[in-house]
mmCIF file of C-alpha atoms and ligand atoms in Angstrom:
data_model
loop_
_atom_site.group_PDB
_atom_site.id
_atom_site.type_symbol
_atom_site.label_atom_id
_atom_site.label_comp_id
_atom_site.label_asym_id
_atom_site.label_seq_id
_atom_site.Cartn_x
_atom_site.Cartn_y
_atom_site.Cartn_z
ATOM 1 C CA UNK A 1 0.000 0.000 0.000
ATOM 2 C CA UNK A 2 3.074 1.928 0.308
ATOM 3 C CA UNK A 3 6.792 2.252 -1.251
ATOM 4 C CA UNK A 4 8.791 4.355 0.449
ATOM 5 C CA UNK A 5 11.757 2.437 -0.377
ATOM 6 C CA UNK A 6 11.192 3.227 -4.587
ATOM 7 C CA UNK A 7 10.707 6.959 -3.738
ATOM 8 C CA UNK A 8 13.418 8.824 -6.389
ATOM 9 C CA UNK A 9 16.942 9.240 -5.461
ATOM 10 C CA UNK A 10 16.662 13.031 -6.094
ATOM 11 C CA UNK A 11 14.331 13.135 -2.979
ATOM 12 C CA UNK A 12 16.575 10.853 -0.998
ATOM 13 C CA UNK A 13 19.924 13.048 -1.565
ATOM 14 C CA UNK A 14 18.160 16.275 -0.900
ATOM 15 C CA UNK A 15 16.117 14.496 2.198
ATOM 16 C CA UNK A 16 20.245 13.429 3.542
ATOM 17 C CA UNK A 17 21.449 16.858 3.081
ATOM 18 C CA UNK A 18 19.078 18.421 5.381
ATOM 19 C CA UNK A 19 19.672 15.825 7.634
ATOM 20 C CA UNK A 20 23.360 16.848 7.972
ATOM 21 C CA UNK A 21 21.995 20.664 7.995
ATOM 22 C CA UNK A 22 20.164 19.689 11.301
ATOM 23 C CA UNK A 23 22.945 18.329 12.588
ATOM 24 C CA UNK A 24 25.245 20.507 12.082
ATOM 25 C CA UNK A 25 23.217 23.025 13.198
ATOM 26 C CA UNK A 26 23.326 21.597 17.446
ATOM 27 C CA UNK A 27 19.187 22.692 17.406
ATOM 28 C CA UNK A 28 17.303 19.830 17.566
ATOM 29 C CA UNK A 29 13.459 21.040 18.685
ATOM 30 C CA UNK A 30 11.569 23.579 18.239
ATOM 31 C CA UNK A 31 14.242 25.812 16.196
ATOM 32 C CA UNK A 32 14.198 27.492 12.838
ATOM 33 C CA UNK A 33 13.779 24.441 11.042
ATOM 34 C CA UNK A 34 10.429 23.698 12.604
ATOM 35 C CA UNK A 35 9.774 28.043 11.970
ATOM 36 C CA UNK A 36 10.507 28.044 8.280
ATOM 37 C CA UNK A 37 8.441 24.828 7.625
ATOM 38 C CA UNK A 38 5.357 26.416 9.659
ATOM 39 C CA UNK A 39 6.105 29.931 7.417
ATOM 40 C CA UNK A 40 6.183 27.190 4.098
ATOM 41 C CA UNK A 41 2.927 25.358 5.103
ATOM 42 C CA UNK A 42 0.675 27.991 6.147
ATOM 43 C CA UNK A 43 1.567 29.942 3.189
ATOM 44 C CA UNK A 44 0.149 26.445 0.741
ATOM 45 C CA UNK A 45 -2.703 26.261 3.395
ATOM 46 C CA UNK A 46 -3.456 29.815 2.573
ATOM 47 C CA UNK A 47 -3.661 30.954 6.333
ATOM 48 C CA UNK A 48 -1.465 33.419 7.892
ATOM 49 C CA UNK A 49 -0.259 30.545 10.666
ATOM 50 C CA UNK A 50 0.772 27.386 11.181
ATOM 51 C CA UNK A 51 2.323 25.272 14.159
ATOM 52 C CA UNK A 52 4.123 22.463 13.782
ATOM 53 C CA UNK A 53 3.267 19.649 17.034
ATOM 54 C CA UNK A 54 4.137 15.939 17.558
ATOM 55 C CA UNK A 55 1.387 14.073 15.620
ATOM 56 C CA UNK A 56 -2.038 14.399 14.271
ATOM 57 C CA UNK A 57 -4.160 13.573 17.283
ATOM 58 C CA UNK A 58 -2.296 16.314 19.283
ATOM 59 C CA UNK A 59 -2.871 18.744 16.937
ATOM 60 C CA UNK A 60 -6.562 17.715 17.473
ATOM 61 C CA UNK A 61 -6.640 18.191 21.033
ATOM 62 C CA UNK A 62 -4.409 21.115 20.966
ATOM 63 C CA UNK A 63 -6.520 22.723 18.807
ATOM 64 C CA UNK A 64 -9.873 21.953 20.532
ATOM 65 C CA UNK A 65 -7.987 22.970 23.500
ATOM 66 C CA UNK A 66 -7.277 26.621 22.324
ATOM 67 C CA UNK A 67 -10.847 26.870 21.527
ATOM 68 C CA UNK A 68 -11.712 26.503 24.734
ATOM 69 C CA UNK A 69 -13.375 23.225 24.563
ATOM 70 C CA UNK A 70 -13.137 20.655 27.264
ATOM 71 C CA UNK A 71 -15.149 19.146 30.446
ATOM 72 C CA UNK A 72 -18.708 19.434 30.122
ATOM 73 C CA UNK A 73 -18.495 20.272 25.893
ATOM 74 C CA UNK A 74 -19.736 18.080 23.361
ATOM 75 C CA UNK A 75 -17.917 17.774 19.974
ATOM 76 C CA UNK A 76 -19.668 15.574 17.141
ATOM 77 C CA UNK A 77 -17.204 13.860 14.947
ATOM 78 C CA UNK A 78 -17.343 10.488 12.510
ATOM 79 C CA UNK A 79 -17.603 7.228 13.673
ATOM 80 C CA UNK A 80 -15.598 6.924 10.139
ATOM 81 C CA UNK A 81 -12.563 7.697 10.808
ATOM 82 C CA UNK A 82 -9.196 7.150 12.405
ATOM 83 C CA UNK A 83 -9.773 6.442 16.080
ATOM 84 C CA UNK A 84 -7.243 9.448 17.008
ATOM 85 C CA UNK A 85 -10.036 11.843 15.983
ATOM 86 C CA UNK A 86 -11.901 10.474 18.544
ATOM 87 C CA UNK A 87 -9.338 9.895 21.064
ATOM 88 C CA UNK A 88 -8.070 13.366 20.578
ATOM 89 C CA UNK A 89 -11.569 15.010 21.677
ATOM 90 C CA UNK A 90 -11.787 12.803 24.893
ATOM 91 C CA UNK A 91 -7.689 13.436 25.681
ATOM 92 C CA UNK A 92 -9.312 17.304 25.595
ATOM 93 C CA UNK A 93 -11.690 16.224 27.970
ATOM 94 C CA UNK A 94 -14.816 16.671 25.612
ATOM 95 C CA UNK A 95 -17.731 14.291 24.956
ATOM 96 C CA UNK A 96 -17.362 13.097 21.856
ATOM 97 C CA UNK A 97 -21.052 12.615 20.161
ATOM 98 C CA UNK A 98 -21.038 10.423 16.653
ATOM 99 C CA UNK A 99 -22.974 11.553 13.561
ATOM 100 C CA UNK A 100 -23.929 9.164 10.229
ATOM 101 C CA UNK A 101 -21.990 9.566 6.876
ATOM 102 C CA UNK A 102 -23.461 9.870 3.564
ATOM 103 C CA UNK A 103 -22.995 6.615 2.215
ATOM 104 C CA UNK A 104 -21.821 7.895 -1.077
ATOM 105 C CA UNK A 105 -19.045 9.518 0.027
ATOM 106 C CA UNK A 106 -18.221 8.222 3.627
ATOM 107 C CA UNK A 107 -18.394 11.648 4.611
ATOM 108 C CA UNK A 108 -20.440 13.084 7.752
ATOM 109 C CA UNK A 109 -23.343 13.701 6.496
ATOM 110 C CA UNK A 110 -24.946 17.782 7.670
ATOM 111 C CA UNK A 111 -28.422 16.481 8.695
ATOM 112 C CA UNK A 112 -27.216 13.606 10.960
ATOM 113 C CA UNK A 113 -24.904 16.364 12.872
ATOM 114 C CA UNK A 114 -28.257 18.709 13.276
ATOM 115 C CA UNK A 115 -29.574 15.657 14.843
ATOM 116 C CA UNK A 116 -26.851 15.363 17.182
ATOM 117 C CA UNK A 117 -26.431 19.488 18.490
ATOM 118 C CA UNK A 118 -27.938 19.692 21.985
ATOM 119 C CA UNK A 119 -26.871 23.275 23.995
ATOM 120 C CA UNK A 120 -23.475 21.120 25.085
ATOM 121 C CA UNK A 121 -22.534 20.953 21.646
ATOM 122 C CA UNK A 122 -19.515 23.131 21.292
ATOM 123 C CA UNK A 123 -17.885 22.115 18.070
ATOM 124 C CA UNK A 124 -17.933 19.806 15.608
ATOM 125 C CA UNK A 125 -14.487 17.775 14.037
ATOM 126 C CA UNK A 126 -15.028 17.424 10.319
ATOM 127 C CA UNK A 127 -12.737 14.676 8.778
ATOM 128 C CA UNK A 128 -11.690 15.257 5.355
ATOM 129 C CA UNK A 129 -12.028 11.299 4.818
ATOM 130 C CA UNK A 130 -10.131 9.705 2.229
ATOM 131 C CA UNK A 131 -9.035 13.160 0.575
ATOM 132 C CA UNK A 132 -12.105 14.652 0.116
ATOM 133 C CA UNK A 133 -13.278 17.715 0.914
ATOM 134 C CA UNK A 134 -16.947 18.849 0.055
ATOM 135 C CA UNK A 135 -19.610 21.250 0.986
ATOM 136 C CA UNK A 136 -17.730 23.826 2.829
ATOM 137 C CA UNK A 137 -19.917 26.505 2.663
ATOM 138 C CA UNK A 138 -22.712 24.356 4.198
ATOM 139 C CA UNK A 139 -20.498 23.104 6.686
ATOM 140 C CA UNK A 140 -19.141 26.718 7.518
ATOM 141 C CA UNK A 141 -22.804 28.011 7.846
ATOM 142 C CA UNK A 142 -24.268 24.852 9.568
ATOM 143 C CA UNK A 143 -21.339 25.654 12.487
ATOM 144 C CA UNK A 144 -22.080 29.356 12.558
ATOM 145 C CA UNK A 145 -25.804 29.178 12.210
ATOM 146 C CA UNK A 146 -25.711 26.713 15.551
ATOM 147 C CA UNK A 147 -22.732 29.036 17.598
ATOM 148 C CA UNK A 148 -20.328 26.369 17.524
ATOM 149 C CA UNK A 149 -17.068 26.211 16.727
ATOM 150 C CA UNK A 150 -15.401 23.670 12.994
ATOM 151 C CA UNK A 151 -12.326 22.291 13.456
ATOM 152 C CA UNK A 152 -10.680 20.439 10.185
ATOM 153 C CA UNK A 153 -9.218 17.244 10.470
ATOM 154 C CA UNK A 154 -7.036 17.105 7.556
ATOM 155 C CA UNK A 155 -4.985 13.776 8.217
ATOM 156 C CA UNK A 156 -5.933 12.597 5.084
ATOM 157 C CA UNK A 157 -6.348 16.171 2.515
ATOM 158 C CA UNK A 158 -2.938 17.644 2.311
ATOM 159 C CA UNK A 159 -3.869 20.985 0.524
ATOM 160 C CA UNK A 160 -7.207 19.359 -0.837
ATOM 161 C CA UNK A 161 -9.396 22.527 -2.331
ATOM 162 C CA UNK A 162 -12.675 23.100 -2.398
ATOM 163 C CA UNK A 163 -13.128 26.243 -4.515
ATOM 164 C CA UNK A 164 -9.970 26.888 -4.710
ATOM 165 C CA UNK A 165 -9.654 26.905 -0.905
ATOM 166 C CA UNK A 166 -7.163 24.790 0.447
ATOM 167 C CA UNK A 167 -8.585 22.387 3.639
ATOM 168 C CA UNK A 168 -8.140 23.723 7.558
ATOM 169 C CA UNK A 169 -8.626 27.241 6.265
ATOM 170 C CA UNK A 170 -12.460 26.905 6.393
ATOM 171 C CA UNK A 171 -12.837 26.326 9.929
ATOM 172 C CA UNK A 172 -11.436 28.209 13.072
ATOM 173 C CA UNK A 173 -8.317 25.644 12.402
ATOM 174 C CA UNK A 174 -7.293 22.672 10.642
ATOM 175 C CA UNK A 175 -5.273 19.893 12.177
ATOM 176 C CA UNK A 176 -2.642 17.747 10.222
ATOM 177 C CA UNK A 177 -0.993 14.580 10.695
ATOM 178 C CA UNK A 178 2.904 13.876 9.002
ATOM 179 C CA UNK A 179 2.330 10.304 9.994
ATOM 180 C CA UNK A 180 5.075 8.620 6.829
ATOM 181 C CA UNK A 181 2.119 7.380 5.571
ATOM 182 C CA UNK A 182 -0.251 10.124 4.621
ATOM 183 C CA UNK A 183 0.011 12.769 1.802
ATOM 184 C CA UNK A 184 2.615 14.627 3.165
ATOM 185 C CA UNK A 185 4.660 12.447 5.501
ATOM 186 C CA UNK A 186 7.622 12.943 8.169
ATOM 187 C CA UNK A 187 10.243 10.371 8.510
ATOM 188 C CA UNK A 188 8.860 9.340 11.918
ATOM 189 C CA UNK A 189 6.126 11.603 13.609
ATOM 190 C CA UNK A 190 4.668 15.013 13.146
ATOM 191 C CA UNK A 191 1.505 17.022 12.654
ATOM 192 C CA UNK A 192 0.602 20.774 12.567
ATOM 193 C CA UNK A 193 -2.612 22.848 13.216
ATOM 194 C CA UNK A 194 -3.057 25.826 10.670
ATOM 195 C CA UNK A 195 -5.358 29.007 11.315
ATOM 196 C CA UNK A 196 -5.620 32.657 10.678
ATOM 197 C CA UNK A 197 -6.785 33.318 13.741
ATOM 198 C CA UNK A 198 -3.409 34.662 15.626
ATOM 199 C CA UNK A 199 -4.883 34.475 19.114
ATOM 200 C CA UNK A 200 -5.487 31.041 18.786
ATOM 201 C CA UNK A 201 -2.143 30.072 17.304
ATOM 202 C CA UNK A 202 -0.686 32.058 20.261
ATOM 203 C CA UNK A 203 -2.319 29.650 22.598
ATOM 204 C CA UNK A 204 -1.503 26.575 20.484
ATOM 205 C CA UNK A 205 2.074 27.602 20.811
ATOM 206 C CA UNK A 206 1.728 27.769 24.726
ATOM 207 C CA UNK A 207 0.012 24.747 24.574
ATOM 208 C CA UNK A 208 2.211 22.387 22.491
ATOM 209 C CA UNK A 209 5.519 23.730 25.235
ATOM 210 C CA UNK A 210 3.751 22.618 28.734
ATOM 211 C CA UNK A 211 1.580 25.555 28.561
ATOM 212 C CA UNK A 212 4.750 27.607 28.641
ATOM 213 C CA UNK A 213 4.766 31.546 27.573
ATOM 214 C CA UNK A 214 7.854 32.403 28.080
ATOM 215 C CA UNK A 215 10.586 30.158 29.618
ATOM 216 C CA UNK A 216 9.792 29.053 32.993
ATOM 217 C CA UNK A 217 6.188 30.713 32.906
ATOM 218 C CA UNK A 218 2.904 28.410 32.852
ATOM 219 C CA UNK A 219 -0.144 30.368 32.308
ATOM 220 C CA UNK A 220 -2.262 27.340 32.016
ATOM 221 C CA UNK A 221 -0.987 23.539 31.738
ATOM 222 C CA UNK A 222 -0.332 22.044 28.316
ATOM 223 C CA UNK A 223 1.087 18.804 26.940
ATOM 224 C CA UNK A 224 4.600 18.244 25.358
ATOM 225 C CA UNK A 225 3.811 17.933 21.700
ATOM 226 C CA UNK A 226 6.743 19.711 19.645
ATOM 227 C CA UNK A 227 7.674 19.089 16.056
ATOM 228 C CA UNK A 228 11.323 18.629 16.062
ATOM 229 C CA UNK A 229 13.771 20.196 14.126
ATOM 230 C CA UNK A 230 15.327 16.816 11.962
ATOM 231 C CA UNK A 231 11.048 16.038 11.237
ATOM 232 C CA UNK A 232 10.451 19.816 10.061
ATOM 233 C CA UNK A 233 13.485 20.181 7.709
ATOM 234 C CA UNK A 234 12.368 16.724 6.366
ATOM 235 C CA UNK A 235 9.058 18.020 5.732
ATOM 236 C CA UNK A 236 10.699 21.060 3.832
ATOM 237 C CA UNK A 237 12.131 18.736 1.416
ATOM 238 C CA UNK A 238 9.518 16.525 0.968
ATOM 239 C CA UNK A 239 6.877 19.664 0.438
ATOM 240 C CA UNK A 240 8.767 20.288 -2.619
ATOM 241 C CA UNK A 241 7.761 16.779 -3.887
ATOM 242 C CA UNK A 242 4.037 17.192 -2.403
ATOM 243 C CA UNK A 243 2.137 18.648 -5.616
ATOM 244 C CA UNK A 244 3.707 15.954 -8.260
ATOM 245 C CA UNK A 245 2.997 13.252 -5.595
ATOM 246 C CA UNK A 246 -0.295 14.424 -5.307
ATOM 247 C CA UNK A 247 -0.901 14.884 -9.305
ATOM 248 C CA UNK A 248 0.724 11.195 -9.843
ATOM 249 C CA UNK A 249 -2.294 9.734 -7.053
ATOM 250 C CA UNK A 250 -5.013 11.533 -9.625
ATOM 251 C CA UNK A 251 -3.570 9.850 -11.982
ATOM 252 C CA UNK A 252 -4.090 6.688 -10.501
ATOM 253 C CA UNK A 253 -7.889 7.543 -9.195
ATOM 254 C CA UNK A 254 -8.758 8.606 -12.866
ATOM 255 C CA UNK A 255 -7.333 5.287 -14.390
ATOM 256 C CA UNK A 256 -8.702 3.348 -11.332
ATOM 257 C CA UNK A 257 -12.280 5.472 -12.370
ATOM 258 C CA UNK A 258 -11.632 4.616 -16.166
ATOM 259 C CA UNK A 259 -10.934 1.124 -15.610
ATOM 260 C CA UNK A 260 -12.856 -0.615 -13.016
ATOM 261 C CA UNK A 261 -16.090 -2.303 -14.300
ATOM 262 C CA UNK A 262 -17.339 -4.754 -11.976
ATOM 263 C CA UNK A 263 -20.829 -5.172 -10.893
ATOM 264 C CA UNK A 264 -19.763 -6.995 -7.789
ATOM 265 C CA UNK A 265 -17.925 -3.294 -7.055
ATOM 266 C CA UNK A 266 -18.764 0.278 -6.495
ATOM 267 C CA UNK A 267 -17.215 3.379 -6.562
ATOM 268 C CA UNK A 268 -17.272 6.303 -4.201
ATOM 269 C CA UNK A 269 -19.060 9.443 -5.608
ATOM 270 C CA UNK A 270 -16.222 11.052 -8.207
ATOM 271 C CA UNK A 271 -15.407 14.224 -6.533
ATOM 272 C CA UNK A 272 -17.142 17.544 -7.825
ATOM 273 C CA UNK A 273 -16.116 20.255 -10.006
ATOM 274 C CA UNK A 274 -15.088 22.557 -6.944
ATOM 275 C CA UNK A 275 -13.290 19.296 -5.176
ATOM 276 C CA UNK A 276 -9.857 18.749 -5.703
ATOM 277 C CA UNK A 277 -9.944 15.718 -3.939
ATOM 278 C CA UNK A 278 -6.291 14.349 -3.087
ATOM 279 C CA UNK A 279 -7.079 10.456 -2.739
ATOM 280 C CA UNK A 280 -5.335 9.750 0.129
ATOM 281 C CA UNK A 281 -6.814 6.749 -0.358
ATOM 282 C CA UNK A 282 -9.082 5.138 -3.146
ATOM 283 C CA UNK A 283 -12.274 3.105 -1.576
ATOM 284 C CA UNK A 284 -14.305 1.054 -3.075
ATOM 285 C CA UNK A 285 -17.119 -0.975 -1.609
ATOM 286 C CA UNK A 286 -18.128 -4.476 -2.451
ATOM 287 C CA UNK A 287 -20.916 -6.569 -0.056
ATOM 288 C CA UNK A 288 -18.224 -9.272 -0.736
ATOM 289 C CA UNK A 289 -15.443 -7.783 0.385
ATOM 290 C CA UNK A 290 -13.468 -10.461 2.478
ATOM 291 C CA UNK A 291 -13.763 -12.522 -0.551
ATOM 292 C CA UNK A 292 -12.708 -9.750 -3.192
ATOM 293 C CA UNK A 293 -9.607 -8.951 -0.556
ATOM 294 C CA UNK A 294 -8.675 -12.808 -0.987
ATOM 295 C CA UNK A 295 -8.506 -13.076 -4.356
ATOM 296 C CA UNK A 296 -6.580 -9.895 -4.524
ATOM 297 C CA UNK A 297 -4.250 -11.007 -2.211
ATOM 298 C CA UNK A 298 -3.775 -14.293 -4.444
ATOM 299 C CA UNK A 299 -3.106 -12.331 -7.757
ATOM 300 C CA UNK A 300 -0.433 -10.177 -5.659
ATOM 301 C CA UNK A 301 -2.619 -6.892 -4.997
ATOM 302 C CA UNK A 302 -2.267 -5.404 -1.315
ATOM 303 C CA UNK A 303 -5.367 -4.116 0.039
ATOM 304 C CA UNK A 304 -6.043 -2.626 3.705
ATOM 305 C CA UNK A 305 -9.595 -1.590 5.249
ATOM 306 C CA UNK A 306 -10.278 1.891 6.445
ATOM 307 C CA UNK A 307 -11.974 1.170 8.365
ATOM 308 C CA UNK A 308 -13.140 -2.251 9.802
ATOM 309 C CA UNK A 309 -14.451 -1.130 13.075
ATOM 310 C CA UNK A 310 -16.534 2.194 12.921
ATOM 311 C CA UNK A 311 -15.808 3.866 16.298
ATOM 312 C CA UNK A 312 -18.593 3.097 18.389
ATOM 313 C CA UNK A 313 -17.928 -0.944 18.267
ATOM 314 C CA UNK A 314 -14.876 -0.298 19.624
ATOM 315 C CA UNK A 315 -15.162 -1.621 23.441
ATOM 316 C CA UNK A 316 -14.130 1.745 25.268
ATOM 317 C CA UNK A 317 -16.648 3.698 23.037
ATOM 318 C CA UNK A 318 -19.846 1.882 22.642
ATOM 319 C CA UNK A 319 -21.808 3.984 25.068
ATOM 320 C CA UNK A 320 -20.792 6.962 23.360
ATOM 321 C CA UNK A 321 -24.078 8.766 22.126
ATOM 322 C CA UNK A 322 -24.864 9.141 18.754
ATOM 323 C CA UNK A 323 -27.316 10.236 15.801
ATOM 324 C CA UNK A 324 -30.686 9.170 17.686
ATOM 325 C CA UNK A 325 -31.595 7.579 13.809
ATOM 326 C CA UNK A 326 -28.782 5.606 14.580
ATOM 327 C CA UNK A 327 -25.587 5.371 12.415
ATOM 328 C CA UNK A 328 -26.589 2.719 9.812
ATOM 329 C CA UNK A 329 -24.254 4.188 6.621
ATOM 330 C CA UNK A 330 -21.114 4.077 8.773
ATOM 331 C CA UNK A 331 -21.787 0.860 9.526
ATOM 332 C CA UNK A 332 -22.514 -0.718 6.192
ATOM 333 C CA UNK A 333 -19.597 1.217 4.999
ATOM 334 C CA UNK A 334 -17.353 -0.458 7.339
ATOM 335 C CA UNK A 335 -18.471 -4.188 6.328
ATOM 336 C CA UNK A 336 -17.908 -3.243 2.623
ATOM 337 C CA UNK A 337 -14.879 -0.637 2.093
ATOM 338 C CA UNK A 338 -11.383 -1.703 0.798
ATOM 339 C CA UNK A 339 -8.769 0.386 -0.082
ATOM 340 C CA UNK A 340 -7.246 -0.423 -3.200
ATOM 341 C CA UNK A 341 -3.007 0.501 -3.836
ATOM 342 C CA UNK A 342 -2.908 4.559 -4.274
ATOM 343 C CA UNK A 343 0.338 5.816 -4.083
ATOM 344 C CA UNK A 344 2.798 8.136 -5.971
ATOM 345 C CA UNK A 345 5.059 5.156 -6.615
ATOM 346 C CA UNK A 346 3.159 2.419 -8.216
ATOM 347 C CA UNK A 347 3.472 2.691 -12.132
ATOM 348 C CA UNK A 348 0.863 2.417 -14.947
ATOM 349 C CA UNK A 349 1.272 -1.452 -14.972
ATOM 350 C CA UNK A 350 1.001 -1.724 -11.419
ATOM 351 C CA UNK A 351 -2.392 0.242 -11.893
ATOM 352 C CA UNK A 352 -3.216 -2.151 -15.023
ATOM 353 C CA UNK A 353 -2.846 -4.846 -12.810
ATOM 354 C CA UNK A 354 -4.907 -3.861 -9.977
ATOM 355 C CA UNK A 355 -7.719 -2.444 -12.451
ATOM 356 C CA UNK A 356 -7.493 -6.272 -15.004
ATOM 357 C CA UNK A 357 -7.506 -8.103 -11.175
ATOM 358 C CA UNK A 358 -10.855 -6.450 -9.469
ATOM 359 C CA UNK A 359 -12.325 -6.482 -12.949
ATOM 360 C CA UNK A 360 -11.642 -10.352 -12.952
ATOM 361 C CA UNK A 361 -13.480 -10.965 -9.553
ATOM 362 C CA UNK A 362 -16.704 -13.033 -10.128
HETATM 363 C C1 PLP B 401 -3.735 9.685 10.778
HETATM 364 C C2 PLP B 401 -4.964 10.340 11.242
HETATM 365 C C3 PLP B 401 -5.041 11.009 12.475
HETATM 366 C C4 PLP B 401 -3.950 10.931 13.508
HETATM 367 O O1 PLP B 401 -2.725 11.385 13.103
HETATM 368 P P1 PLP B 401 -1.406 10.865 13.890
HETATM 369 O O2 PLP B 401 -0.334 11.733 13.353
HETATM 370 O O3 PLP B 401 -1.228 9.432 13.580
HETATM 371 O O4 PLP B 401 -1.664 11.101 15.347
HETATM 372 C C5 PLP B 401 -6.201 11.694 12.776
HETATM 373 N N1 PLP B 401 -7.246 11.706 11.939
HETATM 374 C C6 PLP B 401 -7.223 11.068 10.761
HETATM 375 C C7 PLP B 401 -8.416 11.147 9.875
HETATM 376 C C8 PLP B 401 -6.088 10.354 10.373
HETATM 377 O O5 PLP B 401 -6.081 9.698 9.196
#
């Protein structure tokens, strides 16, 4: 599902010279590294800020944190999604409430969060799933019309648009992950919440150091969640490589959307005009999908499922409250999706393969 090892050489060299730059440099955390890759990424993001922290699900609760949301708040999120979302809004010491997806998409779906808002409600998480990102302006006015507060999970939408808008600058923030694995990955971990709101990025900053304003000073108590220097200069490098990455997954989506013809198999909605969806990942769904995932496996194709488990199965969450409809899409989605290979490094016959084996499944 992943190649690291046939990235190009180009990337490696420049990747091992700033790798010597760090340490040569004696700075190792927090430094100008970590500055000049927050100045890089909020300027793609298209917000006037950016923080670099220690992973994705900090930069969740970090951000939730600055907004003031903990004990006593609810926050509705996905039961969709990576459990850190989730985890991250109880670590803030929220209530996390769980609203359906649109089955077409796997994204939340608007009216199943309406359901959801009670006077706790205090924000909710939106999780650009898969690499999508759609409906902002509903989303944007949903949150304001109701008083409450959007925070962006962009894990999986590196500089996904919608409009021409790049995701986390919607909402009051956004909150990325550098996991190696997603769009934009670290070598090791990293993550980074985004905004244009400078107050709040002041408090992020506090937050991510102890809660620490200026050295030995603890206005209120925070977490240790830096980005270090060796991840950020890393992540300068591999920014560079970021848009053809992202063009050469396209490229696989639209021959994967050309290609596949199999009754047994459906597609996810294609992405709208305004969506420049980044395919993290490209899901299909098939009511037969252990099967499908076997026979893959035989004719050499790697698949993974994201995810098996929607949230609320998952035994420290199943009294969690949810959509009083109940969240019926999520979980048919999680008995059927499979994520087929999707990455910058698999070739056109790799992708001819993978299209002539699903199309083969009977
Ligand atoms: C990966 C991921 C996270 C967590 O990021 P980490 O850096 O692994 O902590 C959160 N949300 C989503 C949707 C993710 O895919």
């Amino acid at each position: 599902m992943n190649d690291f090892n046939a990235e190009p050489a180009a990337l490696r060299s420049a990747e091992l010279v700033a790798v010597e730059r760090v340490l040569n440099s004696g700075w190792y955390v927090l430094g100008q590294e970590v500055r000049a890759f927050e100045q890089a990424w909020a300027g793609r993001c298209g917000t006037t800020r950016a923080a670099g922290v220690g992973n994705g699900m900090d930069a969740i609760e970090i951000g939730l944190r600055a907004l003031d949301v903990g004990p006593g708040d609810e926050v509705i999120t996905t039961p969709m999604t990576a459990f850190a979302t989730v985890l991250a809004i109880v670590r803030a010491g929220a209530t996390p409430v769980l609203a359906d997806i649109d089955p077409r998409t796997a994204l939340l779906a608007p009216e199943s969060v309406e359901r959801c808002i009670t006077s706790q409600t205090r924000a909710v998480v939106l999780v650009h799933l898969y690499g999508q990102i759609r409906d902002m302006d509903n989303w944007v006015e949903l949150c304001a019309r109701h008083g409450i507060a959007l925070l962006e999970d962009c894990a999986q939408a590196h500089l996904a648009e919608w409009n021409g808008k790049v995701a986390g600058s919607f909402g009051r923030a956004g909150a990325y992950s550098f996991y190696p694995t997603k769009n934009l990955g670290a070598i090791g971990d990293g993550g980074a919440l985004v905004s244009s709101d400078a107050a709040l990025m002041d408090r992020v900053e506090v937050l991510r150091n102890y809660g620490q304003s200026v050295r030995y000073e603890h206005p209120e108590l925070g977490l240790n969640s830096r980005l270090d220097e060796l991840q950020a200069a890393l992540l300068q490098v591999r920014l560079d490589w970021l848009d053809g990455f992202t063009r050469r997954r396209q490229e696989i989506a639209a021959g994967y959307r050309a290609g596949l013809e199999n009754p047994l198999v459906r597609l996810l909605q294609a992405p709208g005009h305004s969506e420049n969806h980044v395919y993290h990942l490209f899901v299909i769904t098939c009511e037969e999908r252990e099967r499908l995932s076997g026979f893959l496996k035989e004719r050499g194709v790697a698949t993974l499922i994201h995810y098996p488990m929607p949230v609320h199965h998952q035994p420290p969450c199943r009294d969690i409250r949810r959509d009083p409809q109940g969240l019926a899409a999520s979980e048919g989605h999680a008995g059927e999706c499979l994520s087929l290979p999707c990455h910058p490094q698999l070739s056109d016959a790799d992708v001819a393969h993978v299209i002539k084996a699903v199309n083969d499944f009977c």
